[in-house]
């Protein structure tokens, strides 16, 4: 009952609860998973980061942006330590964090997180793309980071952007054409 494989299965059950909008059940299940992962792996395992992402999603759905942001920040820190700054999972989490920070009215942090995430995704693309056959390259470019890029581009539509953030947004659009 305390094996990490059990916890992994329980995260899937929690996802089912979320799809049914049974957030209390999902959180109870994820709390149990967290106990198992902490005992098995310590505080810095990527499975724990994924669990924090799930909890952040639930907090977000419950209109608790500060809690969602705090959980997602924990996940990003773990992912950076475990997978590195340029890993796509790390950077998808960073762009998700940027969305949460923007809604939580923390624009300066949001732009920094988005910028860092997009730079990492661009580095990953530069490494991965040449290794793929042409058909897969086209598919990769059309789908891999589409959501991240669209979110970044939407930041440019915000009112009262500082000059620095206008330039960041322009850079994202210009450098994101490949995505």
Coordinates of N, CA and C in Angstrom, one line a residue:
X1 N 0.8 -1.2 0.0 CA 0.0 0.0 0.0 C 0.8 1.3 0.0
X2 N 2.1 1.2 0.3 CA 3.0 2.3 0.3 C 4.0 2.3 -0.8
X3 N 3.8 1.5 -1.8 CA 4.8 1.5 -2.9 C 4.5 2.6 -3.9
X4 N 5.6 3.2 -4.5 CA 5.4 4.3 -5.4 C 4.5 3.9 -6.6
X5 N 4.4 2.6 -7.0 CA 3.5 2.2 -8.1 C 2.1 2.4 -7.7
X6 N 1.8 2.2 -6.4 CA 0.4 2.4 -5.9 C 0.1 3.9 -6.0
X7 N 1.1 4.7 -5.6 CA 0.9 6.2 -5.7 C 0.6 6.6 -7.1
X8 N 1.4 6.1 -8.0 CA 1.2 6.4 -9.5 C -0.2 6.1 -9.9
X9 N -0.7 4.9 -9.5 CA -2.0 4.5 -9.9 C -3.1 5.5 -9.2
X10 N -2.8 5.9 -8.0 CA -3.7 6.8 -7.3 C -3.7 8.1 -8.0
X11 N -2.6 8.6 -8.6 CA -2.7 9.9 -9.3 C -3.6 9.8 -10.5
X12 N -3.7 8.6 -11.1 CA -4.6 8.4 -12.2 C -6.1 8.4 -11.7
X13 N -6.3 7.9 -10.5 CA -7.6 7.9 -9.9 C -8.0 9.4 -9.6
X14 N -7.0 10.1 -9.1 CA -7.2 11.5 -8.8 C -7.6 12.3 -10.1
X15 N -7.0 12.0 -11.2 CA -7.3 12.6 -12.5 C -8.8 12.3 -12.9
X16 N -9.2 11.1 -12.6 CA -10.6 10.7 -12.9 C -11.5 11.5 -12.0
X17 N -11.2 11.7 -10.7 CA -12.0 12.5 -9.8 C -12.1 13.9 -10.3
X18 N -11.0 14.5 -10.8 CA -11.0 15.8 -11.3 C -11.9 15.9 -12.5
X19 N -11.8 15.0 -13.4 CA -12.7 15.0 -14.6 C -14.2 14.9 -14.2
X20 N -14.5 14.4 -13.0 CA -15.9 14.3 -12.5 C -16.2 15.5 -11.6
X21 N -15.2 16.4 -11.5 CA -15.3 17.6 -10.6 C -15.5 17.2 -9.1
X22 N -14.9 16.1 -8.7 CA -14.9 15.6 -7.3 C -13.6 16.0 -6.7
X23 N -13.4 17.3 -6.5 CA -12.1 17.9 -6.1 C -11.7 17.5 -4.7
X24 N -12.6 17.3 -3.8 CA -12.2 16.9 -2.4 C -11.6 15.5 -2.5
X25 N -12.3 14.6 -3.2 CA -11.8 13.2 -3.3 C -10.4 13.2 -4.0
X26 N -10.3 14.0 -5.1 CA -9.0 14.1 -5.8 C -7.9 14.6 -4.8
X27 N -8.2 15.6 -4.1 CA -7.1 16.1 -3.1 C -6.8 15.1 -2.1
X28 N -7.8 14.4 -1.5 CA -7.5 13.4 -0.5 C -6.6 12.3 -1.1
X29 N -6.9 11.9 -2.3 CA -6.1 10.9 -3.0 C -4.7 11.4 -3.3
X30 N -4.6 12.7 -3.7 CA -3.3 13.2 -4.0 C -2.5 13.4 -2.7
X31 N -3.1 13.7 -1.6 CA -2.4 13.8 -0.3 C -1.8 12.5 0.0
X32 N -2.5 11.4 -0.2 CA -2.0 10.1 0.1 C -0.8 9.8 -0.8
X33 N -0.9 10.2 -2.1 CA 0.2 10.0 -3.0 C 1.4 10.8 -2.6
X34 N 1.2 12.0 -2.1 CA 2.3 12.8 -1.7 C 3.1 12.2 -0.5
X35 N 2.3 11.6 0.4 CA 3.0 10.9 1.6 C 3.8 9.8 1.1
X36 N 3.3 9.0 0.1 CA 4.1 7.9 -0.4 C 5.3 8.3 -1.1
X37 N 5.2 9.3 -2.0 CA 6.3 9.8 -2.8 C 7.4 10.5 -1.9
X38 N 6.9 11.2 -0.9 CA 7.9 11.8 0.1 C 8.7 10.7 0.8
X39 N 8.0 9.7 1.2 CA 8.7 8.6 2.0 C 9.6 7.8 1.0
X40 N 9.2 7.6 -0.2 CA 10.0 6.8 -1.1 C 11.1 7.6 -1.8
X41 N 10.9 8.9 -2.1 CA 11.9 9.6 -3.0 C 12.4 10.9 -2.3
X42 N 11.8 11.4 -1.3 CA 12.2 12.7 -0.7 C 11.5 13.8 -1.4
X43 N 12.0 15.0 -1.2 CA 11.2 16.2 -1.6 C 11.5 16.7 -3.0
X44 N 12.4 16.0 -3.7 CA 12.9 16.6 -5.0 C 12.7 15.6 -6.2
X45 N 11.7 14.7 -6.1 CA 11.5 13.8 -7.2 C 10.5 14.4 -8.2
X46 N 10.7 14.1 -9.5 CA 9.8 14.7 -10.5 C 8.4 14.2 -10.4
X47 N 8.2 13.0 -9.9 CA 6.8 12.5 -9.6 C 6.1 13.4 -8.6
X48 N 6.8 13.9 -7.7 CA 6.3 14.9 -6.7 C 5.9 16.2 -7.4
X49 N 6.8 16.6 -8.3 CA 6.5 17.8 -9.1 C 5.2 17.7 -9.9
X50 N 5.0 16.5 -10.5 CA 3.8 16.3 -11.3 C 2.6 16.3 -10.4
X51 N 2.7 15.7 -9.2 CA 1.6 15.7 -8.2 C 1.3 17.2 -7.8
X52 N 2.3 18.0 -7.6 CA 2.0 19.4 -7.3 C 1.4 20.1 -8.5
X53 N 1.7 19.7 -9.7 CA 1.0 20.3 -10.9 C -0.5 19.9 -10.8
X54 N -0.8 18.7 -10.5 CA -2.2 18.2 -10.4 C -2.9 19.0 -9.3
X55 N -2.3 19.2 -8.1 CA -2.9 20.0 -7.1 C -3.1 21.4 -7.5
X56 N -2.1 22.0 -8.2 CA -2.3 23.3 -8.7 C -3.5 23.5 -9.6
X57 N -3.6 22.5 -10.5 CA -4.8 22.5 -11.4 C -6.1 22.5 -10.6
X58 N -6.2 21.7 -9.6 CA -7.4 21.7 -8.8 C -7.6 23.0 -8.1
X59 N -6.6 23.6 -7.5 CA -6.7 24.9 -6.9 C -7.1 25.9 -7.9
X60 N -6.6 25.8 -9.1 CA -7.0 26.8 -10.2 C -8.5 26.6 -10.5
X61 N -8.9 25.4 -10.6 CA -10.3 25.1 -10.9 C -11.2 25.6 -9.8
X62 N -10.7 25.7 -8.6 CA -11.5 26.1 -7.5 C -11.4 27.6 -7.2
X63 N -10.8 28.3 -8.2 CA -10.6 29.8 -8.1 C -9.7 30.2 -6.9
X64 N -8.6 29.5 -6.8 CA -7.7 29.7 -5.7 C -6.3 30.0 -6.4
X65 N -6.2 31.1 -7.1 CA -4.9 31.4 -7.8 C -3.7 31.5 -7.0
X66 N -3.7 32.0 -5.8 CA -2.5 32.1 -5.0 C -2.0 30.7 -4.6
X67 N -2.9 29.8 -4.2 CA -2.5 28.4 -3.8 C -2.0 27.7 -5.1
X68 N -2.7 27.9 -6.2 CA -2.3 27.2 -7.4 C -0.9 27.7 -7.8
X69 N -0.6 29.0 -7.7 CA 0.7 29.5 -8.1 C 1.8 29.0 -7.1
X70 N 1.5 28.9 -5.8 CA 2.5 28.4 -4.9 C 2.8 26.9 -5.2
X71 N 1.8 26.1 -5.5 CA 2.1 24.7 -5.8 C 2.9 24.6 -7.1
X72 N 2.5 25.4 -8.1 CA 3.2 25.3 -9.4 C 4.6 25.8 -9.3
X73 N 4.9 26.8 -8.4 CA 6.2 27.2 -8.2 C 7.1 26.1 -7.6
X74 N 6.5 25.4 -6.7 CA 7.2 24.2 -6.1 C 7.6 23.2 -7.2
X75 N 6.6 22.9 -8.1 CA 6.8 22.0 -9.1 C 7.9 22.4 -10.1
X76 N 7.9 23.7 -10.5 CA 8.9 24.2 -11.4 C 10.3 24.1 -10.8
X77 N 10.4 24.4 -9.5 CA 11.7 24.3 -8.8 C 12.2 22.9 -8.8
X78 N 11.3 22.0 -8.5 CA 11.7 20.5 -8.5 C 12.2 20.1 -9.9
X79 N 11.4 20.5 -10.9 CA 11.7 20.1 -12.3 C 13.0 20.7 -12.8
X80 N 13.3 21.9 -12.4 CA 14.5 22.5 -12.8 C 15.7 21.8 -12.2
X81 N 15.5 21.4 -10.9 CA 16.6 20.7 -10.2 C 16.8 19.2 -10.8
X82 N 15.7 18.6 -11.1 CA 15.7 17.2 -11.6 C 16.0 17.0 -13.0
X83 N 15.3 17.8 -13.9 CA 15.3 17.6 -15.3 C 16.2 18.7 -16.0
X84 N 16.4 19.8 -15.4 CA 17.2 20.9 -16.0 C 16.4 22.0 -16.5
X85 N 17.0 23.1 -16.7 CA 16.3 24.3 -17.2 C 15.8 24.2 -18.6
X86 N 16.3 23.4 -19.4 CA 15.9 23.4 -20.8 C 15.0 22.2 -21.2
X87 N 14.6 21.4 -20.2 CA 13.8 20.3 -20.4 C 12.4 20.8 -20.8
X88 N 11.7 20.2 -21.7 CA 10.4 20.6 -22.1 C 9.3 20.6 -21.0
X89 N 9.4 19.5 -20.1 CA 8.5 19.4 -19.0 C 8.7 20.6 -18.1
X90 N 9.9 20.9 -17.8 CA 10.2 22.1 -16.9 C 9.6 23.4 -17.5
X91 N 9.8 23.5 -18.8 CA 9.4 24.8 -19.4 C 7.9 24.9 -19.7
X92 N 7.3 23.7 -19.9 CA 5.8 23.8 -20.0 C 5.2 24.2 -18.6
X93 N 5.8 23.7 -17.6 CA 5.4 24.1 -16.2 C 5.6 25.6 -16.0
X94 N 6.8 26.1 -16.5 CA 7.1 27.5 -16.3 C 6.1 28.4 -17.1
X95 N 5.7 28.0 -18.3 CA 4.7 28.8 -19.0 C 3.3 28.7 -18.4
X96 N 3.0 27.5 -17.8 CA 1.7 27.4 -17.0 C 1.8 28.3 -15.8
X97 N 2.9 28.3 -15.1 CA 3.1 29.2 -14.0 C 2.9 30.7 -14.4
X98 N 3.4 31.0 -15.6 CA 3.3 32.4 -16.1 C 1.8 32.8 -16.2
X99 N 1.0 31.8 -16.7 CA -0.5 32.1 -16.9 C -1.1 32.3 -15.5
X100 N -0.7 31.5 -14.5 CA -1.3 31.6 -13.2 C -0.8 33.0 -12.5
X101 N 0.4 33.3 -12.7 CA 0.9 34.6 -12.1 C 0.2 35.8 -12.8
X102 N 0.0 35.7 -14.1 CA -0.7 36.8 -14.7 C -2.1 37.0 -14.2
X103 N -2.8 35.9 -14.0 CA -4.2 36.0 -13.4 C -4.2 36.5 -12.0
X104 N -3.1 36.1 -11.3 CA -3.0 36.5 -9.9 C -2.4 38.0 -9.8
X105 N -2.4 38.7 -10.9 CA -2.0 40.1 -10.9 C -0.5 40.3 -10.5
X106 N 0.3 39.3 -10.9 CA 1.7 39.4 -10.7 C 2.5 39.4 -12.0
X107 N 2.2 40.5 -12.8 CA 2.7 40.6 -14.2 C 4.2 40.5 -14.3
X108 N 4.9 41.2 -13.5 CA 6.4 41.1 -13.6 C 6.9 39.7 -13.5
X109 N 6.5 39.0 -12.5 CA 6.9 37.6 -12.4 C 6.4 36.7 -13.6
X110 N 5.1 37.0 -14.0 CA 4.6 36.3 -15.1 C 5.4 36.4 -16.4
X111 N 5.8 37.6 -16.7 CA 6.6 37.8 -17.9 C 8.0 37.1 -17.8
X112 N 8.6 37.2 -16.6 CA 9.9 36.5 -16.4 C 9.7 35.0 -16.6
X113 N 8.7 34.4 -16.0 CA 8.5 33.0 -16.1 C 8.2 32.6 -17.5
X114 N 7.4 33.3 -18.2 CA 7.1 33.0 -19.6 C 8.3 33.1 -20.5
X115 N 9.1 34.2 -20.2 CA 10.3 34.4 -21.0 C 11.3 33.2 -20.8
X116 N 11.5 32.8 -19.6 CA 12.4 31.7 -19.2 C 11.9 30.4 -19.8
X117 N 10.6 30.2 -19.8 CA 10.0 29.0 -20.3 C 10.1 28.9 -21.8
X118 N 9.9 30.0 -22.5 CA 9.9 30.0 -24.0 C 11.4 29.9 -24.4
X119 N 12.3 30.5 -23.7 CA 13.7 30.3 -24.1 C 14.1 28.8 -24.0
X120 N 13.7 28.2 -23.0 CA 14.0 26.8 -22.8 C 13.4 25.9 -23.9
X121 N 12.1 26.2 -24.2 CA 11.5 25.5 -25.3 C 12.1 25.7 -26.6
X122 N 12.6 26.9 -26.9 CA 13.3 27.2 -28.1 C 14.6 26.4 -28.2
X123 N 15.3 26.3 -27.1 CA 16.6 25.6 -27.1 C 16.3 24.1 -27.3
X124 N 15.3 23.6 -26.7 CA 14.9 22.2 -26.9 C 14.5 21.9 -28.4
X125 N 13.8 22.8 -29.0 CA 13.4 22.7 -30.4 C 14.7 22.7 -31.3
X126 N 15.6 23.5 -31.0 CA 16.8 23.6 -31.8 C 17.6 22.3 -31.7
X127 N 17.6 21.6 -30.6 CA 18.3 20.4 -30.4 C 17.5 19.2 -31.0
X128 N 16.2 19.2 -30.8 CA 15.3 18.0 -31.2 C 15.0 18.0 -32.7
X129 N 14.7 19.2 -33.3 CA 14.3 19.3 -34.6 C 15.2 18.6 -35.7
X130 N 16.5 18.8 -35.6 CA 17.3 18.2 -36.7 C 17.4 16.7 -36.6
X131 N 17.0 16.1 -35.5 CA 17.1 14.7 -35.3 C 15.8 14.0 -35.9
X132 N 14.8 14.7 -36.3 CA 13.6 14.1 -36.7 C 13.4 14.1 -38.2
X133 N 12.8 13.1 -38.7 CA 12.5 13.1 -40.2 C 11.5 14.3 -40.5
X134 N 11.5 14.6 -41.8 CA 10.8 15.9 -42.2 C 9.3 15.9 -41.8
X135 N 8.6 14.7 -41.9 CA 7.2 14.7 -41.6 C 7.0 14.9 -40.1
X136 N 7.9 14.3 -39.3 CA 7.8 14.5 -37.8 C 8.2 16.0 -37.4
X137 N 9.1 16.6 -38.2 CA 9.5 18.0 -37.9 C 8.3 18.9 -38.1
X138 N 7.6 18.7 -39.2 CA 6.4 19.5 -39.4 C 5.3 19.3 -38.3
X139 N 5.1 18.1 -37.9 CA 4.1 17.8 -36.9 C 4.6 18.4 -35.5
X140 N 5.9 18.2 -35.2 CA 6.5 18.8 -34.0 C 6.3 20.3 -34.0
X141 N 6.6 21.0 -35.1 CA 6.5 22.4 -35.2 C 5.0 22.9 -35.1
X142 N 4.1 22.1 -35.5 CA 2.7 22.5 -35.5 C 2.0 22.3 -34.2
X143 N 2.6 21.4 -33.3 CA 1.9 21.0 -32.1 C 2.6 21.1 -30.8
X144 N 3.9 20.9 -30.9 CA 4.7 20.7 -29.6 C 4.5 21.8 -28.6
X145 N 4.6 23.1 -29.0 CA 4.5 24.2 -28.0 C 3.5 25.2 -28.4
X146 N 2.5 24.8 -29.1 CA 1.5 25.7 -29.6 C 0.8 26.4 -28.5
X147 N 0.3 25.7 -27.5 CA -0.4 26.3 -26.4 C 0.5 27.3 -25.6
X148 N 1.7 27.0 -25.4 CA 2.7 27.9 -24.7 C 2.9 29.2 -25.5
X149 N 3.1 29.0 -26.8 CA 3.3 30.2 -27.7 C 2.0 31.0 -27.8
X150 N 0.9 30.5 -27.9 CA -0.4 31.2 -28.0 C -0.6 32.0 -26.7
X151 N -0.3 31.4 -25.5 CA -0.4 32.1 -24.3 C 0.5 33.2 -24.2
X152 N 1.8 33.0 -24.6 CA 2.8 34.1 -24.6 C 2.3 35.2 -25.5
X153 N 1.8 34.9 -26.7 CA 1.4 36.0 -27.6 C 0.2 36.8 -27.0
X154 N -0.7 36.1 -26.3 CA -1.8 36.8 -25.6 C -1.3 37.8 -24.6
X155 N -0.2 37.6 -24.0 CA 0.3 38.5 -23.0 C 0.5 39.9 -23.7
X156 N 0.8 39.9 -25.0 CA 1.0 41.2 -25.7 C -0.3 42.0 -25.8
X157 N -1.4 41.4 -25.6 CA -2.7 42.1 -25.7 C -3.1 42.8 -24.3
X158 N -2.3 42.6 -23.3 CA -2.6 43.2 -22.0 C -2.4 44.7 -22.0
X159 N -3.2 45.4 -21.3 CA -3.1 46.8 -21.2 C -1.9 47.2 -20.3
X160 N -1.5 48.4 -20.6 CA -0.4 49.0 -19.7 C 0.9 48.2 -19.6
X161 N 1.3 47.7 -20.7 CA 2.6 46.9 -20.7 C 3.7 47.9 -20.6
X162 N 4.7 47.5 -19.8 CA 5.9 48.3 -19.8 C 6.7 48.1 -21.1
X163 N 7.6 49.0 -21.4 CA 8.4 48.9 -22.6 C 9.2 47.6 -22.6
X164 N 9.7 47.2 -21.5 CA 10.5 45.9 -21.4 C 9.6 44.8 -21.8
X165 N 8.3 44.7 -21.3 CA 7.5 43.6 -21.6 C 6.9 43.7 -23.0
X166 N 6.8 44.9 -23.6 CA 6.4 45.0 -25.0 C 7.5 44.4 -25.8
X167 N 8.7 44.7 -25.5 CA 9.9 44.1 -26.3 C 9.9 42.6 -26.1
X168 N 9.7 42.1 -24.9 CA 9.7 40.7 -24.6 C 8.6 40.0 -25.5
X169 N 7.4 40.5 -25.5 CA 6.3 40.0 -26.3 C 6.7 39.9 -27.8
X170 N 7.2 41.0 -28.2 CA 7.6 41.1 -29.7 C 8.7 40.0 -30.0
X171 N 9.6 39.9 -29.1 CA 10.6 38.8 -29.2 C 10.0 37.4 -29.3
X172 N 9.0 37.2 -28.4 CA 8.4 35.9 -28.4 C 7.7 35.6 -29.7
X173 N 7.0 36.6 -30.3 CA 6.3 36.5 -31.5 C 7.3 36.2 -32.7
X174 N 8.3 37.1 -32.7 CA 9.3 36.9 -33.8 C 10.1 35.6 -33.7
X175 N 10.4 35.2 -32.5 CA 11.2 33.9 -32.3 C 10.3 32.7 -32.3
X176 N 9.0 33.0 -32.2 CA 8.0 31.9 -32.1 C 7.4 31.4 -33.4
X177 N 7.8 32.1 -34.5 CA 7.2 31.8 -35.8 C 7.5 30.3 -36.1
X178 N 8.6 29.7 -35.6 CA 8.9 28.4 -35.9 C 8.0 27.4 -35.2
X179 N 7.3 27.9 -34.2 CA 6.5 26.9 -33.3 C 5.1 26.8 -33.9

